[in-house]
mmCIF file of C-alpha atoms in Angstrom:
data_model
loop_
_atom_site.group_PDB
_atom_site.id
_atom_site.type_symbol
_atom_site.label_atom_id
_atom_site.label_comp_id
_atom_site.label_asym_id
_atom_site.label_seq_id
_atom_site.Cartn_x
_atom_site.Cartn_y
_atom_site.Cartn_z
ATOM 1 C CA UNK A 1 19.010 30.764 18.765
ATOM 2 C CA UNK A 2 20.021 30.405 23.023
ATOM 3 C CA UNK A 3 21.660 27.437 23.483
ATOM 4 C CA UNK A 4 19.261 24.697 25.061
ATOM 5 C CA UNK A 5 16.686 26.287 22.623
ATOM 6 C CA UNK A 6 15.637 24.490 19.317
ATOM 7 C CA UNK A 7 14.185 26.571 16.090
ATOM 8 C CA UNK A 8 10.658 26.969 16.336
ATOM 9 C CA UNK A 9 9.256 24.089 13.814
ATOM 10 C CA UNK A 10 8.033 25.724 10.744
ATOM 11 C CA UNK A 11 4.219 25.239 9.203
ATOM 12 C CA UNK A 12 5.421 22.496 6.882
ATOM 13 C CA UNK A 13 7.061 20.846 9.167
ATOM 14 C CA UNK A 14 4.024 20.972 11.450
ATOM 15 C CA UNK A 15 1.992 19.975 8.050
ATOM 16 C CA UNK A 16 4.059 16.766 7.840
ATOM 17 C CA UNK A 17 4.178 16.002 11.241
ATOM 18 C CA UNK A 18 -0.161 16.192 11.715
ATOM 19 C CA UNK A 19 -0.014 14.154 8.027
ATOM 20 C CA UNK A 20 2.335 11.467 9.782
ATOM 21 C CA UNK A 21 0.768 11.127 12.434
ATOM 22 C CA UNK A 22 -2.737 10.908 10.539
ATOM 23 C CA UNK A 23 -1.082 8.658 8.716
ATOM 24 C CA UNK A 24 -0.071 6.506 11.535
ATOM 25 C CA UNK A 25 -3.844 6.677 12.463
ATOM 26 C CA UNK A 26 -5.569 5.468 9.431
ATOM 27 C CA UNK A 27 -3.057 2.403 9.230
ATOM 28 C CA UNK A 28 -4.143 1.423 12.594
ATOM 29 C CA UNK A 29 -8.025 1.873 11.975
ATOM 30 C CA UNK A 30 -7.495 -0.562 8.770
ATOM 31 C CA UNK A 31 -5.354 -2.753 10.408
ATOM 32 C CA UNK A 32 -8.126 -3.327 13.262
ATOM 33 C CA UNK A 33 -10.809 -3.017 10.958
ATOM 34 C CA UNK A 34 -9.025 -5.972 8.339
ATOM 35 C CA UNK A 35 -8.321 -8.297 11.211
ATOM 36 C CA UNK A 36 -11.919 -7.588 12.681
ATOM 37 C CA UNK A 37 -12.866 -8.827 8.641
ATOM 38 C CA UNK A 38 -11.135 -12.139 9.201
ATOM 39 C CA UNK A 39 -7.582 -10.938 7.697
ATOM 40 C CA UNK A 40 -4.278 -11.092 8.964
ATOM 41 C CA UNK A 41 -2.118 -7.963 8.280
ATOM 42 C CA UNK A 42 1.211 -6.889 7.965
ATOM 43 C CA UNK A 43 2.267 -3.304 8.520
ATOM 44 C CA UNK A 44 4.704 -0.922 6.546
ATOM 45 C CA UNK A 45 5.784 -3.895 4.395
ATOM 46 C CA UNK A 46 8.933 -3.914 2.150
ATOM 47 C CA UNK A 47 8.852 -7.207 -0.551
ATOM 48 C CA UNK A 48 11.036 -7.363 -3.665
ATOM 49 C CA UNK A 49 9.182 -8.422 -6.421
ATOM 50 C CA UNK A 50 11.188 -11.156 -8.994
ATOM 51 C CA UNK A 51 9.602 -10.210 -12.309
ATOM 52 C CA UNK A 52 10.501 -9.814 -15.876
ATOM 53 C CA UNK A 53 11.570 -6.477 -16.177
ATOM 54 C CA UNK A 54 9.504 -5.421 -19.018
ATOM 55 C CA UNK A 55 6.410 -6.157 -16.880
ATOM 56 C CA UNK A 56 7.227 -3.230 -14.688
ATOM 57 C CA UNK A 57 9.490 -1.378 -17.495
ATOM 58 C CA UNK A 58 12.314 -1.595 -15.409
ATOM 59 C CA UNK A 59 15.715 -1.674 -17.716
ATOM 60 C CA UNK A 60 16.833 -5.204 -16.404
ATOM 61 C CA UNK A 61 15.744 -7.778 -13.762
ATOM 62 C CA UNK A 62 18.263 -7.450 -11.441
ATOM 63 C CA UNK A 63 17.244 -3.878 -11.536
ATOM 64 C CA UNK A 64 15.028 -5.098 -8.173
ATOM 65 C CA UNK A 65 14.084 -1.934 -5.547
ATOM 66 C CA UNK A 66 12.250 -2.978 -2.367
ATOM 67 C CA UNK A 67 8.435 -1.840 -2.847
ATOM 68 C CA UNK A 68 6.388 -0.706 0.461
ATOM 69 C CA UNK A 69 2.858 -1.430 1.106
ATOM 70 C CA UNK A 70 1.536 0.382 3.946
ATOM 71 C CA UNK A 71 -0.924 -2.472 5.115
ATOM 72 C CA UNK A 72 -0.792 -6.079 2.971
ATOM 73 C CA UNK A 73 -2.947 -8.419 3.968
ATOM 74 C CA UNK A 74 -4.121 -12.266 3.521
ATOM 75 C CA UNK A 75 -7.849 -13.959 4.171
ATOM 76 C CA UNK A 76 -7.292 -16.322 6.929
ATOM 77 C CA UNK A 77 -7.501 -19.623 5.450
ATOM 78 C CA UNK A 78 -5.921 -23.110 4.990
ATOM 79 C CA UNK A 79 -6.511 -22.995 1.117
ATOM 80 C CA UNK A 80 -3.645 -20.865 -0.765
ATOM 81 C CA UNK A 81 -5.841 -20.889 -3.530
ATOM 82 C CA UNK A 82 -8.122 -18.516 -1.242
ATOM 83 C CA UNK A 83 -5.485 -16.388 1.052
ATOM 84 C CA UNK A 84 -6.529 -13.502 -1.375
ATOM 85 C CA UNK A 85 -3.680 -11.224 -0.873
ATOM 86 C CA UNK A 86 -4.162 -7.638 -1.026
ATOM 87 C CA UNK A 87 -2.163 -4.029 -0.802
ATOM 88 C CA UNK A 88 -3.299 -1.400 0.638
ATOM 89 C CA UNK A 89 -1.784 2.394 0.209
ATOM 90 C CA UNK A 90 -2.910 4.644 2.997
ATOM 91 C CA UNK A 91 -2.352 8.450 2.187
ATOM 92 C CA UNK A 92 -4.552 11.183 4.273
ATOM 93 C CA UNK A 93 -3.810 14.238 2.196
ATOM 94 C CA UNK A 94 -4.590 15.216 -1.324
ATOM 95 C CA UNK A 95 -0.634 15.894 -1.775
ATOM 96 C CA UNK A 96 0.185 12.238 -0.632
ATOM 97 C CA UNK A 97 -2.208 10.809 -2.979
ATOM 98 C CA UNK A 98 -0.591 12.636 -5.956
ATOM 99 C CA UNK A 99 2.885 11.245 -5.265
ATOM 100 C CA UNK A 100 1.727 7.815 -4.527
ATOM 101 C CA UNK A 101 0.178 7.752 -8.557
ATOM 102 C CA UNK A 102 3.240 9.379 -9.379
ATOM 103 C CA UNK A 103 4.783 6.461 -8.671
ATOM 104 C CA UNK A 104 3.669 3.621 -11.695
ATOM 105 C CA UNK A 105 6.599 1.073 -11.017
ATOM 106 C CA UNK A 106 6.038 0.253 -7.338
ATOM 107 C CA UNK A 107 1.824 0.405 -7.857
ATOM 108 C CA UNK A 108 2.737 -2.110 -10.888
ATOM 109 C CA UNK A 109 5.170 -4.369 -8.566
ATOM 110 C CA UNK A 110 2.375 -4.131 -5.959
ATOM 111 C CA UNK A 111 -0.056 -5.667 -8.571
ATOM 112 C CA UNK A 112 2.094 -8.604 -9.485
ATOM 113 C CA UNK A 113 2.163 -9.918 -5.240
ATOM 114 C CA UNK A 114 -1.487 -8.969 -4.681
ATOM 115 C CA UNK A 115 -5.087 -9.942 -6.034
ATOM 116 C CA UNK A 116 -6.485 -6.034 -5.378
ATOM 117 C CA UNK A 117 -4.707 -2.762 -4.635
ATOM 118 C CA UNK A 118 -6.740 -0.205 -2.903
ATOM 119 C CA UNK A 119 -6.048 2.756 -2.234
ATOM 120 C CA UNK A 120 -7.631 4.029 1.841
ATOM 121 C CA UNK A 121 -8.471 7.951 2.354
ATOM 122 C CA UNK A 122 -10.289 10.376 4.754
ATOM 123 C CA UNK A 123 -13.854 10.873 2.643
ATOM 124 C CA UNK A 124 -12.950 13.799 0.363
ATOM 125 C CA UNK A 125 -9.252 13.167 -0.262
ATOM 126 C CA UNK A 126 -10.038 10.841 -3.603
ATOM 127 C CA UNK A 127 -12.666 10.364 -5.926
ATOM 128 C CA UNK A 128 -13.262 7.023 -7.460
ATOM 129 C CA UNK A 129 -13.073 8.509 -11.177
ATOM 130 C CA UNK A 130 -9.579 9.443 -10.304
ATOM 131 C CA UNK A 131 -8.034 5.825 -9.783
ATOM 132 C CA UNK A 132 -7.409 3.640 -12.854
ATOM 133 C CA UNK A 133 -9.012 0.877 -13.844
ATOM 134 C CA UNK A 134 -7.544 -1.722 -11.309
ATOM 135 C CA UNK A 135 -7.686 0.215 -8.298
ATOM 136 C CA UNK A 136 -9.821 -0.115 -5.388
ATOM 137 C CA UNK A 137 -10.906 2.705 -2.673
ATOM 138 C CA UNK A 138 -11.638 2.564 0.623
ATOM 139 C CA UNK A 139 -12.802 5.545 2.574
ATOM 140 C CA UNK A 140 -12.636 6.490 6.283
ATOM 141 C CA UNK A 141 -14.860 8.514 8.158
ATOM 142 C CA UNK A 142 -15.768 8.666 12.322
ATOM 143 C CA UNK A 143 -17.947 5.677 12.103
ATOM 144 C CA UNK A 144 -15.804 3.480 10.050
ATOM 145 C CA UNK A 145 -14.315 2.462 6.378
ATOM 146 C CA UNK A 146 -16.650 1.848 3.123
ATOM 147 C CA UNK A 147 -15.544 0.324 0.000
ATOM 148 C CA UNK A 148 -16.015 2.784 -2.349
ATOM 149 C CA UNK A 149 -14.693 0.895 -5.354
ATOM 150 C CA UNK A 150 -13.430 -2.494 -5.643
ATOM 151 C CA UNK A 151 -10.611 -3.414 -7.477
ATOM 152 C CA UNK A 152 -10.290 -5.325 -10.119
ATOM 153 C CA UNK A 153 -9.103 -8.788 -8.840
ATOM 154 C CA UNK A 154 -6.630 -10.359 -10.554
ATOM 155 C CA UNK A 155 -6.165 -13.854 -9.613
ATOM 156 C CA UNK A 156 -2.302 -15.275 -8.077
ATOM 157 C CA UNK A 157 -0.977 -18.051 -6.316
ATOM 158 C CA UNK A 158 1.334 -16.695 -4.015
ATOM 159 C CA UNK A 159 4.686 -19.266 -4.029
ATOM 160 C CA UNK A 160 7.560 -19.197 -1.425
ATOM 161 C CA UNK A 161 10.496 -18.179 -3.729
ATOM 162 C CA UNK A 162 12.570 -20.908 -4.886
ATOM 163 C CA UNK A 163 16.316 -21.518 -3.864
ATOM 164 C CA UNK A 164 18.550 -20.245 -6.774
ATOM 165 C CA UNK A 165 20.971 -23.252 -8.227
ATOM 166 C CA UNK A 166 24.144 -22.085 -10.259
ATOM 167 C CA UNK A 167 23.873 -24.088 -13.340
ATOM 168 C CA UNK A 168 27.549 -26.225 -13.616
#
């Protein structure tokens, strides 16, 4: 290597860099397409979900890691009973699918803040039959996104969290 002169970048690294920025992409079609649907999103989200810790087989409660949602969004409404909150987990690539369901705890801490989790692919990248029982998909394509399968909705209230008082 000549000084002035970076390594050329390797195939994977190329991979990576076309799957980020497809990535990138597909959040920003959903993000348009969910506020044209009367939502209002938030992007590349990080919550920490206060839950017992057997709910999400973590070994304690305090044992409390941030959890990402690529796009989580609420119905635009005045009724909380309605806001309808949702996750949704973007990946573009068959490999980025994989270690998204590799990863149980933060899809199960994603359940307890949202009424569906879907999952949102390029057409081809996931089948329906592959996603357990909860899980929606939505799939992209040139002219747009199509609900594939809805989730099963679980109902919740979202609450703002409460101030913690030291008992005395």
């Amino acid at each position: 290597m000549t000084a002035g002169h970076s390594p050329a970048p390797s195939s994977s690294d190329n991979e990576s860099s076309q799957a980020s920025s497809g990535h990138t992409a597909l959040v920003s079609k959903l993000v348009a397409y969910l506020k044209e649907s009367g939502r209002q999103t938030w992007e590349d989200v990080k919550f920490k979900v206060f839950a017992a810790a057997e709910m999400i087989n973590w070994s304690t409660s305090t044992d409390i890691e941030p959890v990402h949602a690529d796009v989580f969004s609420l119905r635009q409404t005045q009724d909380k009973a309605q806001a309808n909150p949702c996750v949704y987990q973007v990946v573009v690539t068959r490999s980025d699918f994989l270690a998204a369901m590799a990863q149980r705890q933060q899809r199960a801490a994603c359940e307890l803040i949202s009424e569906g989790f879907y999952f949102v692919a390029p057409v081809g990248v996931v089948s329906p039959q592959e996603l357990p029982a909860p899980y929606g998909l939505v799939t992209s394509d040139q002219t747009g996104f199509t609900v594939v399968k809805a989730p099963v909705f679980t109902k919740h209230l979202l609450q703002p969290l409460q101030p913690f008082v030291a008992a005395s």
